[in-house]
Amino acid sequence: MKRLSLLLVLLFWSVVSAEQCLPPKPFKEMENRQDNYPKVADIMPEVTIDGNVPVLVNFWASWCQPCRTELPILDQLAAQGHRIYLINIEDEPAVAKDVLAQLGIVHLTTQIKTFSLLEQMKVLGLPASVVWSDNRVFRGVGRIHELDSLSNWLNCLQQSNVSQ
């Protein structure tokens, strides 16, 4: 009986609500804007969305040093199985590919888009990332600093999506 009680307590505490998943810097939830904000399919039609798995799209450019600094972190997240996508803003494809090779990025590829996409995404600077998770949207403008906190947050979002 004690084992069953302990199991029930552990099960109760293991259920994560979305409110417990606090976003790390630089991410902030875009409250009351989800309906007006582009969906992943609007900018990357080839990306299918599984409602349980958060999708992170990162916007970067070769001339942006903070972008270059965070790309290895994003590559490590992709290696852990997180759904990470890169969109380069207006570099030549060969330049973008060379930057990724120079940085040792092996788990990610990039698409090339124009500056107008940043306006559509309501992003005013680089680097920037957007996370879609269930019916929530988070935007982060500024460099991602820490692998573990971002990985833990994405895992928390996924777990909260499953438990809803």
C-alpha positions as MATLAB code, in Angstrom:
seq = 'MKRLSLLLVLLFWSVVSAEQCLPPKPFKEMENRQDNYPKVADIMPEVTIDGNVPVLVNFWASWCQPCRTELPILDQLAAQGHRIYLINIEDEPAVAKDVLAQLGIVHLTTQIKTFSLLEQMKVLGLPASVVWSDNRVFRGVGRIHELDSLSNWLNCLQQSNVSQ';
ca = [
       0.000    0.000    0.000;
       2.858    2.364    0.821;
       4.378    1.683   -2.592;
       1.101    2.508   -4.321;
       0.778    5.759   -2.363;
       4.359    6.703   -3.206;
       3.768    5.879   -6.855;
       0.650    8.048   -6.962;
       2.483   10.958   -5.335;
       5.340   10.669   -7.813;
       2.915   10.454  -10.711;
       1.059   13.536   -9.487;
       4.298   15.544   -9.225;
       5.587   14.336  -12.593;
       2.655   15.822  -14.499;
       3.882   19.161  -15.757;
       1.621   22.032  -16.615;
       2.584   24.527  -19.282;
       2.717   27.276  -16.650;
       5.617   25.474  -14.957;
       7.698   25.730  -18.130;
       9.325   29.108  -17.669;
      11.131   30.262  -20.814;
      14.845   31.011  -20.541;
      16.276   34.314  -21.741;
      15.756   35.720  -24.343;
      12.328   34.058  -24.856;
       8.996   35.626  -23.927;
       5.536   34.289  -24.587;
       3.541   36.254  -27.121;
       0.283   36.495  -25.214;
      -2.939   37.232  -27.080;
      -1.085   37.363  -30.396;
      -1.059   33.721  -31.466;
      -4.004   34.153  -33.832;
      -2.288   37.002  -35.683;
       1.192   35.516  -35.648;
       2.441   33.390  -38.561;
       2.336   29.636  -38.117;
       5.356   27.449  -38.848;
       3.655   26.250  -42.041;
       3.367   29.879  -43.202;
       7.136   30.243  -43.331;
       8.267   26.620  -43.764;
       5.512   24.637  -45.514;
       7.623   21.468  -45.527;
       7.714   21.331  -41.709;
       4.982   19.163  -40.281;
       3.826   19.948  -36.794;
       3.291   17.312  -34.158;
       1.228   19.088  -31.517;
       3.325   17.599  -28.721;
       6.787   18.559  -29.935;
       7.932   22.188  -29.786;
       9.483   23.597  -32.960;
      12.230   26.220  -32.764;
      13.034   28.310  -35.831;
      16.166   30.436  -35.638;
      16.831   33.464  -37.848;
      20.481   34.267  -38.511;
      22.940   35.888  -40.925;
      26.631   35.389  -41.648;
      27.538   38.968  -40.668;
      25.871   38.587  -37.240;
      28.509   37.523  -34.687;
      25.976   36.675  -31.935;
      24.204   34.452  -34.496;
      27.434   32.586  -35.151;
      27.995   32.200  -31.418;
      24.618   30.534  -30.812;
      24.613   28.214  -33.839;
      26.687   25.506  -32.066;
      24.181   25.529  -29.176;
      21.323   25.046  -31.641;
      23.252   22.242  -33.342;
      23.658   20.481  -29.980;
      19.914   20.830  -29.361;
      19.231   19.223  -32.739;
      21.647   16.413  -31.830;
      19.554   15.824  -28.680;
      16.483   15.320  -30.877;
      14.855   18.734  -30.566;
      13.152   20.103  -33.695;
      15.394   23.016  -34.686;
      15.301   24.801  -38.045;
      17.510   27.575  -39.378;
      16.516   30.426  -41.653;
      19.333   32.564  -42.974;
      18.452   36.126  -43.889;
      19.690   37.138  -47.352;
      23.113   35.513  -47.520;
      24.135   33.698  -50.661;
      23.492   29.963  -50.166;
      27.200   29.143  -50.547;
      28.132   31.714  -47.876;
      25.573   30.337  -45.424;
      26.725   26.779  -46.094;
      30.372   27.780  -45.573;
      29.596   29.457  -42.241;
      27.834   26.323  -41.004;
      30.807   24.198  -42.109;
      33.322   26.547  -40.444;
      31.387   26.313  -37.180;
      31.156   22.509  -37.358;
      27.347   22.515  -37.647;
      26.425   18.972  -38.693;
      22.846   18.425  -37.466;
      21.278   21.469  -39.122;
      20.845   22.917  -42.573;
      19.493   26.332  -43.449;
      17.014   27.938  -45.758;
      17.610   31.373  -47.249;
      14.848   33.978  -46.920;
      14.559   37.757  -47.332;
      14.392   40.551  -44.762;
      10.657   40.819  -45.389;
      10.227   37.595  -43.420;
      11.614   39.331  -40.329;
       8.945   42.010  -40.695;
       6.274   39.329  -41.072;
       7.589   37.632  -37.935;
       7.690   40.978  -36.070;
      11.402   40.527  -35.407;
      13.463   43.698  -35.215;
      16.962   42.251  -34.952;
      19.204   39.213  -35.159;
      19.704   36.692  -33.795;
      16.111   35.766  -33.167;
      14.232   32.545  -32.554;
      10.573   31.607  -32.419;
       9.198   28.538  -30.650;
       5.787   27.124  -31.482;
       4.454   24.725  -28.861;
       0.883   23.496  -28.902;
      -1.136   26.745  -29.053;
       1.617   28.915  -27.609;
       4.207   31.082  -29.340;
       7.445   32.331  -27.803;
       9.794   34.827  -29.414;
      13.371   35.449  -28.401;
      15.418   38.312  -29.796;
      19.046   38.232  -28.755;
      21.614   35.515  -28.375;
      20.840   32.166  -26.789;
      23.407   31.695  -24.036;
      22.863   28.331  -22.437;
      22.239   24.874  -23.840;
      20.903   23.140  -20.714;
      18.253   25.701  -19.783;
      16.926   25.803  -23.360;
      16.935   22.007  -23.658;
      15.175   21.634  -20.295;
      12.563   24.198  -21.309;
      11.853   22.489  -24.645;
      11.555   19.142  -22.821;
       9.202   20.719  -20.282;
       7.010   22.167  -23.055;
       6.855   18.783  -24.754;
       5.953   17.018  -21.523;
       3.277   19.604  -20.704;
       1.801   19.220  -24.210;
       1.554   15.441  -23.729;
      -0.071   15.725  -20.296;
      -2.779   18.172  -21.411;
];
